[in-house]
XYZ file of C-alpha atoms in Angstrom:
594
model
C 87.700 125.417 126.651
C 89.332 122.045 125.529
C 90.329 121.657 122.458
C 90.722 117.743 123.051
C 87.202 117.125 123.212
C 85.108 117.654 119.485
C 81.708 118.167 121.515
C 83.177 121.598 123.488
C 82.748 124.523 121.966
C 85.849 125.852 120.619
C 87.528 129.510 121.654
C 88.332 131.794 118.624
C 91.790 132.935 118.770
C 94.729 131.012 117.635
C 96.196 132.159 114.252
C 96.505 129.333 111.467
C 97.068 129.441 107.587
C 94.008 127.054 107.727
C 91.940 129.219 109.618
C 92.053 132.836 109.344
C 95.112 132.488 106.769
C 97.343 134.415 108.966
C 100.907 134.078 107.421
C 104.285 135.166 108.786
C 106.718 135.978 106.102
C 110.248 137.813 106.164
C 110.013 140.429 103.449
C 113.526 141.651 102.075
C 114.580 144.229 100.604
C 115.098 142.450 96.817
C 112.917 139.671 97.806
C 110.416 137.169 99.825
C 112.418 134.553 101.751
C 109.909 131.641 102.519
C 112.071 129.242 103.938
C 111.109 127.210 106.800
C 113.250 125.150 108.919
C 113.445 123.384 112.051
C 116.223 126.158 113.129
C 116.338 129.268 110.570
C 120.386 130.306 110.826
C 120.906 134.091 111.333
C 123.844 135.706 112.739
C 123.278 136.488 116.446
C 125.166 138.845 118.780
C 124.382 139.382 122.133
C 124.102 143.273 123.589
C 127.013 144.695 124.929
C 126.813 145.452 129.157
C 124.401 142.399 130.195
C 125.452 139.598 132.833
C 126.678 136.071 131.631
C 123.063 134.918 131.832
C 121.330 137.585 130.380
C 123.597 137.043 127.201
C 122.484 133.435 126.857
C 118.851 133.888 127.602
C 119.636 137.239 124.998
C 120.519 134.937 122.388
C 118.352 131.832 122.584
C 115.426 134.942 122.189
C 117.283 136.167 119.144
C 117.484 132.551 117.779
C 113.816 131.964 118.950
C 112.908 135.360 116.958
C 114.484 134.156 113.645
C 112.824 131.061 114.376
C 109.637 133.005 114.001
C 110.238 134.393 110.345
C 108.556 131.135 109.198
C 105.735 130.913 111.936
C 102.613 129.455 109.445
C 104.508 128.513 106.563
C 103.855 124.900 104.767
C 106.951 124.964 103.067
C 109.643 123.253 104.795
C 112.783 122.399 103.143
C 113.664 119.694 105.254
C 115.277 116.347 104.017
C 113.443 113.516 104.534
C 115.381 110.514 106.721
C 115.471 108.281 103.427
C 117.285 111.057 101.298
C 119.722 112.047 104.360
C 121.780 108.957 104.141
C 125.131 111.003 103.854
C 128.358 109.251 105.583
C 131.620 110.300 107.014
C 133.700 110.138 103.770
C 131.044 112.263 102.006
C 130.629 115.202 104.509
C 132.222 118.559 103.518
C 132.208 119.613 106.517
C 136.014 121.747 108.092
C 136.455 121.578 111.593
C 139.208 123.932 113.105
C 140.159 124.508 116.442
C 141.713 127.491 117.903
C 143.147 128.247 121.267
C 144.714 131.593 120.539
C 141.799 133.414 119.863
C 140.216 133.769 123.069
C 141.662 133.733 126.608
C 139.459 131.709 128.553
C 137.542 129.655 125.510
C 138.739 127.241 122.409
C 137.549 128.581 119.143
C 135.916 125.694 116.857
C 135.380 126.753 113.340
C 132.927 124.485 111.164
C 132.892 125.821 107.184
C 131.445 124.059 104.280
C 128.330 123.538 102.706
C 124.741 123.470 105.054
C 123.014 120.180 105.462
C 119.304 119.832 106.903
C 119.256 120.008 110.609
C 123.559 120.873 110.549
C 122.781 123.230 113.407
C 120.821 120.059 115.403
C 123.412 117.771 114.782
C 126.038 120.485 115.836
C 124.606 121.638 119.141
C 123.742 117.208 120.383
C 127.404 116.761 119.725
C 128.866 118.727 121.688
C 126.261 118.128 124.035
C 127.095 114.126 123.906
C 130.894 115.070 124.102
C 130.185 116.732 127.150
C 131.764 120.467 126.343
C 130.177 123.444 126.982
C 129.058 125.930 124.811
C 129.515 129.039 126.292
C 128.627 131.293 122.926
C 128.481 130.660 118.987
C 128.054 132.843 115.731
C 125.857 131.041 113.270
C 126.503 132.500 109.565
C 125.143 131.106 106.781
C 125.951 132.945 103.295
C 123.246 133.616 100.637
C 125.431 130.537 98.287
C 124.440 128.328 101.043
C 127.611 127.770 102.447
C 128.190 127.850 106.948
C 131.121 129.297 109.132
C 129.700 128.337 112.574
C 132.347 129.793 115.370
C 131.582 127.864 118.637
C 133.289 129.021 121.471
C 133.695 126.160 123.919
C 135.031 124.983 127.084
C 135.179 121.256 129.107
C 133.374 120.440 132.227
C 136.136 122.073 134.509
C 135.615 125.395 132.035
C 138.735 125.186 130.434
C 140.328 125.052 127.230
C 140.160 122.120 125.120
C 143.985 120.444 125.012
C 145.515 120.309 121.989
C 146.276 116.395 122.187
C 142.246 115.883 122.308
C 141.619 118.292 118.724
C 142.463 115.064 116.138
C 139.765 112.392 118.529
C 137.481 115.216 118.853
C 137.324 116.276 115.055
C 136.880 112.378 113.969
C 134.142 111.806 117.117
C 132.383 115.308 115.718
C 132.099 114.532 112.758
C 131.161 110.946 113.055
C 128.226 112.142 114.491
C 126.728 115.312 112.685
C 127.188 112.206 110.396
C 124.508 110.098 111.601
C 121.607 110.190 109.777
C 117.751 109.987 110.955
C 117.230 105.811 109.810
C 119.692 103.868 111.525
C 121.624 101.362 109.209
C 119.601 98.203 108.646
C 121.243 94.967 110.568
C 122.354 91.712 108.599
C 119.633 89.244 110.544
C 117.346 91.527 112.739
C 115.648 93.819 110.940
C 116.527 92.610 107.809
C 113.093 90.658 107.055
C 110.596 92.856 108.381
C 112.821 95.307 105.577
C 111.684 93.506 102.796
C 108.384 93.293 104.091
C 107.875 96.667 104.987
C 109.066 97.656 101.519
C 106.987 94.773 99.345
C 103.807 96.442 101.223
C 104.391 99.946 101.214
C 104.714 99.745 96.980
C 101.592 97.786 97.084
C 100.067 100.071 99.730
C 101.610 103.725 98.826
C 101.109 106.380 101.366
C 99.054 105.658 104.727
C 95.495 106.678 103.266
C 93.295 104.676 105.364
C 92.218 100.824 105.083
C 93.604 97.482 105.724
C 96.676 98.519 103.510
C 97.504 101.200 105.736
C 97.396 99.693 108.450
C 99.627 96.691 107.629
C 102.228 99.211 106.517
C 102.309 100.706 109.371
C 102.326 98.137 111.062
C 105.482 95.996 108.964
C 107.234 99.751 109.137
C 107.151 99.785 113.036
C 108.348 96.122 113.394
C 111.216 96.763 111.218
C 112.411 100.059 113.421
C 111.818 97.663 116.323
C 114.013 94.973 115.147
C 116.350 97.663 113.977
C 116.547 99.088 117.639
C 117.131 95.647 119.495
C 119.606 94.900 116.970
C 121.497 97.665 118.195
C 120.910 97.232 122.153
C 122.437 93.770 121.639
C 125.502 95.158 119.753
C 125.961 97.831 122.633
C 125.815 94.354 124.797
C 128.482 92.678 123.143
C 130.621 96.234 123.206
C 130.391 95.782 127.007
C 131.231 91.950 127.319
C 134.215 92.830 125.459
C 135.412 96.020 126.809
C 135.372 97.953 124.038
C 136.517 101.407 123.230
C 134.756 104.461 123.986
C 134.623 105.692 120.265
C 132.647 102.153 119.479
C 130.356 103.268 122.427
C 130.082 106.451 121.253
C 129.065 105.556 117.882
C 126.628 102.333 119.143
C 125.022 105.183 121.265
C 124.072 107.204 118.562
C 122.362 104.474 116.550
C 120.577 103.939 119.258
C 118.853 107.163 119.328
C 118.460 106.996 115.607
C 117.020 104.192 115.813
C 114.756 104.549 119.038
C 113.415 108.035 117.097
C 112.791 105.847 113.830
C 110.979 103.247 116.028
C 108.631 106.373 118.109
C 108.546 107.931 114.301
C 106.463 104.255 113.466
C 104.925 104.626 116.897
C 102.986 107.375 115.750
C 102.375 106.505 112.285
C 100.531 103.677 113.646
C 98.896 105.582 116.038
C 97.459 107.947 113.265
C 96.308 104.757 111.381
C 94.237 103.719 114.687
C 92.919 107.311 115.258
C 91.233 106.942 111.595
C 89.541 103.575 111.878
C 88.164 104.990 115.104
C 86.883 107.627 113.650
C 85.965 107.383 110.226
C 85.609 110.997 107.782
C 82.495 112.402 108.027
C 80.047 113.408 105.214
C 81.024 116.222 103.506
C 78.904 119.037 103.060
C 79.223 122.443 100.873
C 80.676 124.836 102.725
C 78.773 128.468 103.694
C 78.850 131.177 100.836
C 79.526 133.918 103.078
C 81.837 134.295 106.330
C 79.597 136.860 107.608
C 81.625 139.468 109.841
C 84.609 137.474 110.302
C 85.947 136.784 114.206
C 82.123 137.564 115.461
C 81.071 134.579 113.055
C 83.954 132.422 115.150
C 82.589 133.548 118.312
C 79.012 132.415 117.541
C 80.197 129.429 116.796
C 82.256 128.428 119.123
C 80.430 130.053 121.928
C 82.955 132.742 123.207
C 82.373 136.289 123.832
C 84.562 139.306 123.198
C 85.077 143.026 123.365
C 88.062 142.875 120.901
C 89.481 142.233 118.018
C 91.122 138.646 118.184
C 92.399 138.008 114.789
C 90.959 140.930 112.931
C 88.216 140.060 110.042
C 89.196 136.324 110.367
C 90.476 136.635 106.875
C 93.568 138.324 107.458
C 97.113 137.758 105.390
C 99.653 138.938 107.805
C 103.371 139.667 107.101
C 106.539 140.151 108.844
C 107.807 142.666 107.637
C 111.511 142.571 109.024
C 113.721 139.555 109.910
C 116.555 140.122 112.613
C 118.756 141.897 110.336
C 116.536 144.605 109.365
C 117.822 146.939 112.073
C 121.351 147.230 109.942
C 119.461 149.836 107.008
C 116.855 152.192 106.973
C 114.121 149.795 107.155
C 111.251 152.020 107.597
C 112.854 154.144 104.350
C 112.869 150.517 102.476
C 109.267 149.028 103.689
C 107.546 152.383 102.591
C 108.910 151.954 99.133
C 107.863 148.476 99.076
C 104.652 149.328 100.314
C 102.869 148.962 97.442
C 103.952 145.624 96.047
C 102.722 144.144 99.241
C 99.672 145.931 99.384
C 99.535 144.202 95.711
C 100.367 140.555 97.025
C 97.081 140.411 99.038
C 98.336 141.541 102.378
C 95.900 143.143 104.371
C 98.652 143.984 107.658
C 102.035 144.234 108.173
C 103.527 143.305 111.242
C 106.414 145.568 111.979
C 109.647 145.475 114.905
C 109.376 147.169 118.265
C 109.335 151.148 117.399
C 110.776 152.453 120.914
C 114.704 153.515 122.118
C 116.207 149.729 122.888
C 119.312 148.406 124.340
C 119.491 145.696 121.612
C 118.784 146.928 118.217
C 116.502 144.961 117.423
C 114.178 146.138 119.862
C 113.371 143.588 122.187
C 114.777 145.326 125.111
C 112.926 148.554 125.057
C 114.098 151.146 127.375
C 112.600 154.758 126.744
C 108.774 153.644 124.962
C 108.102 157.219 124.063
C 111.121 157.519 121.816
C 110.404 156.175 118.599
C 113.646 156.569 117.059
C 115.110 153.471 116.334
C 117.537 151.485 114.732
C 114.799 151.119 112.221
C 114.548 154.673 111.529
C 113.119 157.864 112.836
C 110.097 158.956 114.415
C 109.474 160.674 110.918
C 110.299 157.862 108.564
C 107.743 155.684 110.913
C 105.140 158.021 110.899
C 105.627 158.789 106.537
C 105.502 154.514 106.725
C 102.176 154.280 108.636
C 100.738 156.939 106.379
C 102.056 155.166 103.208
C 100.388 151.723 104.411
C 96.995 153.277 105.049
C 96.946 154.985 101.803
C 97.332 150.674 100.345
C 94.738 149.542 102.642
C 97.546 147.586 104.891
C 96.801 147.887 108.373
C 100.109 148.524 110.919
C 101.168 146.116 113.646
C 103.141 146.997 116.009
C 105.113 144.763 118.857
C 104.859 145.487 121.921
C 107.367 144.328 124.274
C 106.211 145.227 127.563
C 106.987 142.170 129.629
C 110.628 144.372 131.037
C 111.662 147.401 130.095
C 115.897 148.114 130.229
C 116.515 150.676 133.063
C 118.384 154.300 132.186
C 120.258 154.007 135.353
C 121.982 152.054 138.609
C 120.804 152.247 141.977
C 123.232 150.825 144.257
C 124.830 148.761 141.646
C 121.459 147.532 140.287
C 119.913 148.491 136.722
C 116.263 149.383 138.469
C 116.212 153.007 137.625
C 114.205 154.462 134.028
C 114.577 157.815 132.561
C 112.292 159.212 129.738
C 108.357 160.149 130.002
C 108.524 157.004 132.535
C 110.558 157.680 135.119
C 109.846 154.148 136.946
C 112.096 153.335 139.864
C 112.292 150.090 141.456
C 108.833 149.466 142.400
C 107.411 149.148 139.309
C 109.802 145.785 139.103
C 108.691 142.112 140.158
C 110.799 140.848 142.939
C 111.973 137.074 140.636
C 115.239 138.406 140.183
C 117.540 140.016 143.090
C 120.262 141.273 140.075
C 117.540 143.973 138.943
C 116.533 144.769 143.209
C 112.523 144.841 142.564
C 110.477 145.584 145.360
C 107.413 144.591 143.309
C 105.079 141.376 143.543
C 106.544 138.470 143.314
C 104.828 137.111 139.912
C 104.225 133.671 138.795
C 104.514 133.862 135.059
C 107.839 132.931 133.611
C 110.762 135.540 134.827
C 113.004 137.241 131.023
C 116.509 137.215 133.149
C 117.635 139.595 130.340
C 116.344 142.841 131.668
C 113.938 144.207 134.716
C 110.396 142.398 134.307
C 107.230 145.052 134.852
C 105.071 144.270 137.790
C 101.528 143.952 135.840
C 99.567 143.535 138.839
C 99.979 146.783 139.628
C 97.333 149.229 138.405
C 99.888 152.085 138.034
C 101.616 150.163 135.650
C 99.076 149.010 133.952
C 97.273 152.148 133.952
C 100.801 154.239 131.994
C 101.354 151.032 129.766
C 97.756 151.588 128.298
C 97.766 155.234 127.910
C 101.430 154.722 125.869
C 99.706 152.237 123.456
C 96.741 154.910 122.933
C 99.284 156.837 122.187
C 100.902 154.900 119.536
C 96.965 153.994 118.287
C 95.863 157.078 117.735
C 98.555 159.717 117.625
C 101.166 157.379 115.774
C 98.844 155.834 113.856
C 99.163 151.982 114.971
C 96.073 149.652 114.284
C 97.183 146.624 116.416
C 99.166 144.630 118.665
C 101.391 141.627 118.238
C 102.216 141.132 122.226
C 105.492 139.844 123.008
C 106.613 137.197 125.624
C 103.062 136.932 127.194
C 103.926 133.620 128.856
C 105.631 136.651 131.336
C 102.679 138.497 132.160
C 98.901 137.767 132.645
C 96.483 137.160 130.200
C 93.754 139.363 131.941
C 96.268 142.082 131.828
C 96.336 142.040 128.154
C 92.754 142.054 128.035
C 92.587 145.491 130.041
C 94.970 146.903 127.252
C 93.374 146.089 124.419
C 89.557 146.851 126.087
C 91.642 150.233 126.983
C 93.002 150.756 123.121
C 90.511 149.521 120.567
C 92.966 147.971 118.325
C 91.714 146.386 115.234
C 93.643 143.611 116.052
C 95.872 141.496 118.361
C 97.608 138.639 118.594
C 100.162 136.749 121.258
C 103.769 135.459 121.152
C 102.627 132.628 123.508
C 105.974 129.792 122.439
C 106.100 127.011 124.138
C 107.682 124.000 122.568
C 105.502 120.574 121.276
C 106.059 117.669 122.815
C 108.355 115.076 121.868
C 109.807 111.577 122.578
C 113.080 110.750 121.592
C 113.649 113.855 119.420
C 110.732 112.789 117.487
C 107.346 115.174 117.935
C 104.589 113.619 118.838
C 101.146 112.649 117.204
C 98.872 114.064 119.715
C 99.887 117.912 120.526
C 96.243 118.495 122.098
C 98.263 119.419 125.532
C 100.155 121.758 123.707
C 97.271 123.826 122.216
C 95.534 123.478 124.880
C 97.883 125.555 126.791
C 97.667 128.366 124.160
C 93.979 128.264 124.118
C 94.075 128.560 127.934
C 96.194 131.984 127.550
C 93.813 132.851 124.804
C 90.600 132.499 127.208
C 92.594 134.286 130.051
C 92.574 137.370 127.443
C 88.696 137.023 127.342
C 88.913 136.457 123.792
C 90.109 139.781 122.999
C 93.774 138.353 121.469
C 94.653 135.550 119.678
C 97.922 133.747 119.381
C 100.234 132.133 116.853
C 99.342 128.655 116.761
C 103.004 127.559 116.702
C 101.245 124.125 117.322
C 99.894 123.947 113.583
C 103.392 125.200 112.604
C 105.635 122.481 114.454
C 102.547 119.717 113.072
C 103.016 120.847 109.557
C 106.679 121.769 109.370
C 107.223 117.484 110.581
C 104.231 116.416 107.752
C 105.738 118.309 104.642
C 109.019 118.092 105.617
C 109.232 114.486 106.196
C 105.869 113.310 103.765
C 104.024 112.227 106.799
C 100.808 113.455 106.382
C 99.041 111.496 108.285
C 99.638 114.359 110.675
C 97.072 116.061 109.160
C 94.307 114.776 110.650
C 94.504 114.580 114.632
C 93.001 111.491 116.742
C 89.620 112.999 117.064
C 89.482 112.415 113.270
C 89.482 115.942 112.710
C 91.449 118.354 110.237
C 94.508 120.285 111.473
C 93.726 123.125 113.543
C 90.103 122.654 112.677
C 88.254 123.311 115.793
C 89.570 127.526 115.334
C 88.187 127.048 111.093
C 84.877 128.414 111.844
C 81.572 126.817 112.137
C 81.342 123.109 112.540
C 79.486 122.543 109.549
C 82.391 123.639 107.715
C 84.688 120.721 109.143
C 83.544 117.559 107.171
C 84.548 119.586 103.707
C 88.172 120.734 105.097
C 88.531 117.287 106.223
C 87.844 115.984 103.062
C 90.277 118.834 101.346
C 93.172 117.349 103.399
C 92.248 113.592 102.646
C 92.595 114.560 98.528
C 96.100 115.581 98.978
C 97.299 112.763 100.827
């Protein structure tokens, strides 16, 4: 199915607030945390015992997961680039340096208060200064203040000198400094300015029309003129052999100001997409649903022998963030059970409930052990019971992509323990430091732990009769897969045909496209590639639509909501909203709020 083209059919299966209102929340234990932004700060510690790479592709997971406690929220607290105009003499930002710390790393300490995007900022500067970050600790305290430890090395992976701390600090901090609008030039740029500005208070937001479209178009010759501006500046740097801080500095406007320009790009690229295809009529939408996903699957032509996205009217929570593993979470949720029953949730999704190397879960080890970090096998089983007596159905994730091993063989972690005594076979060949005599699969390889061969039927075969297991002895009622960009989407569709879950969704992340740091207008490539999983399943799972997400975390954040509406004219995420005559009216819902 393409999603690109208005007159296909579309697939049932992606999650979206606008569709079947599937929302992922963290739920404390004192309260709801709704914020959303572009990187959601946790503290993140790698487990203890894994190889140098396994640690890093450990804790980009971990960041990715926190990441995730905001997956179809609206809300995003993110400053836009006309209110971030903050300078060097204004940032409160302590940088420290520290070569006694660690043996083989310098220690850089950044405290003060957080900024919008700090983390961004951080991770391109030392990126642009060309050290290496070989770990970091990102802690952010409920007063909103940061104590970011980077530990970081040069390009011949040794300490930082002492002599370089003072250039470094200034250079660091001049550009965490920079903000997302370049500075305006004196002569370029400085008339298309006053344009821009004289049209857009005639004009107000891009809402369609010959006003729109000269704003757009005054807006994108100003970031133009704004951008040569700058190339001719880094020009006259080089004619007169100018310092590398001056460089340095020039080269960062000149991303600003490239972004700004392919921020315009797009504006006016929205503004073309609606004058090519002008709103349609709007007419009243349908009374009834009807029975939910099957109603999506008439429609958009699909069939199915599971569950996709439950009813099609489900309100989903998360019902742990990465800290929850710290308490008796299962103790806490049960207690809490009942207020979010109360809020209108019809599921909770809950962590990984099997024996794990890391405790949060995501490297499973023993499945049949269901005590956790989390809590017992007890407390999980009283918390199941709990949410069925509030009419909350119970998600669980299932990380079956790799599976930790119990013991070595020959050096090499390829040997389970437990109900699942696996031994090397059952591992794909991708990576030689687990020894997998296995396939050889083409799905992306987890370097973390040993990846599952899924193309066998052995493995399939014990995977499926463990999740019947947690479905009906446990007491389970769906899925929420994890990593499936590792594993086949037909083999998902074999366990959830062999389960009967009520429903199931996919982790499928992949990141949206961008140009110049600045995401794109058209993501149609970048659903399409999560509908394509979603087909491979048959239909039987959907998937986050972390495409809506990224789209509406850039539109709120930054009040450009001509994102809104894609090029085909149509409403965000509208082709997985239900049946076509249904469109016109969302449309037309989005329009009124722009």
């Amino acid at each position: 199915m393409n999603v690109a083209n208005p007159g296909t059919p579309a697939t049932p299966g992606l999650i979206s607030e606008t569709s079947t209102r599937l929302v992922s929340k963290t739920w404390h234990s004192t309260h709801r945390c709704s914020r959303l932004c572009c990187l959601t700060k946790a503290q993140v510690r790698p487990a203890t015992g894994l190889p140098r790479q396994a640690v890093r592709q450990h804790q980009h997971k971990a960041r990715r997961r926190s990441f995730q406690a905001g997956v179809i929220l609206a809300a995003a607290a993110t400053a836009s680039p006309e209110a971030s105009s903050s300078n060097l003499s204004m940032l409160p930002l302590k940088i420290d340096f520290d070569n006694k710390g660690d043996p083989s790393v310098t220690l850089v300490t950044i405290s003060g208060p957080d900024q919008a995007d700090l983390l961004m900022q951080l991770t391109g500067a030392f990126n642009s200064l060309q050290l290496i970050v070989v770990a970091a600790e990102i802690i952010t305290t409920p007063e909103g203040r940061v104590k970011d430890l980077f530990k970081v090395t040069d390009q011949q992976h040794q300490k930082i000198p002492e002599d370089d701390w003072a250039s470094l600090r200034k250079q660091l901090l001049t550009l965490i400094s920079a903000t997302s609008r370049s500075s305006k030039p004196q002569i370029f740029g400085a008339a298309p300015a006053v344009e821009a500005k004289q049209i857009r208070q005639s004009a107000g937001q891009l809402q369609g029309g010959a006003s729109a479209l000269e704003t757009a178009a005054a807006e994108m010759q100003q970031a133009a003129s704004s951008l040569v501006a700058i190339e001719r500046r880094i020009g006259e740097l080089s004619e007169q052999g100018a310092e590398s801080t001056a460089f340095t500095e020039a080269e960062v406007k000149r991303a600003e100001a490239a972004a700004l320009l392919e921020r315009r790009m797009a504006a006016m690229q929205a503004v073309m997409a609606a004058r090519r295809n002008p709103p349609a009529q709007a007419v009243e939408p349908q009374a009834a649903r009807g029975p939910g996903a099957d109603l999506r699957f008439q429609a958009g032509g699909a069939t199915s022998s599971g569950p996709a996205a439950g009813t099609g009217l489900e309100l989903i929570l998360q019902g742990f963030n990465w800290e929850s593993c710290k308490g008796d979470w299962y103790k806490t949720l049960k207690e809490q059970m009942p207020g979010i029953a109360d809020a209108g949730f019809t599921a909770v999704w809950l962590p990984p409930p099997s024996d794990a190397v890391s405790a949060q879960g995501y490297l499973p080890r023993d499945y049949y052990n269901i005590n956790s970090k989390y809590g017992t096998e007890a407390e999980l089983r009283e918390l199941l019971a709990v949410m069925h007596e509030n009419g909350v159905k119970a998600i669980a994730d299932i990380v079956i992509n790799h599976r930790c091993a119990h013991f070595q063989e020959d050096g090499k972690w390829n040997k389970f323990g437990g109900r699942l005594a696996w031994d090397k076979s059952y591992i794909c060949n991708n990576n030689p430091s687990f020894g997998g005599t296995g396939s050889h699969k083409p799905q992306e390889d987890y370097v973390a732990a040993p990846n599952l061969d899924h193309s066998q039927e052995r493995v399939r075969k014990d995977i499926t009769a463990w999740m019947k297991w947690l479905r009906n002895n446990v007491g389970f009622d769906g899925w929420r897969f994890d990593f499936v960009k590792g594993y086949a989407g037909e083999a998902v569709r074999e366990y959830i045909n062999g389960t009967v879950p009520l429903m199931a969704f996919g982790e499928y992340w992949d990141t949206c496209e961008y140009t110049d740091g600045v995401l794109n207008y058209n993501q149609d490539a970048h659903r399409q590639r999560t509908v394509n999983w979603c087909d491979k399943t048959g239909g039987t799972s959907a998937a986050f639509d972390f495409t809506t997400k990224g789209i509406l975390q850039e539109a709120m954040g930054r009040g450009e909501y001509w994102r809104l509406v894609d090029g085909q004219g149509r409403p965000l995420a509208s082709w997985a909203c239900g049946p076509p005559e249904l469109l016109p009216s969302l449309r037309t819902m989005i329009q009124d709020q722009l």
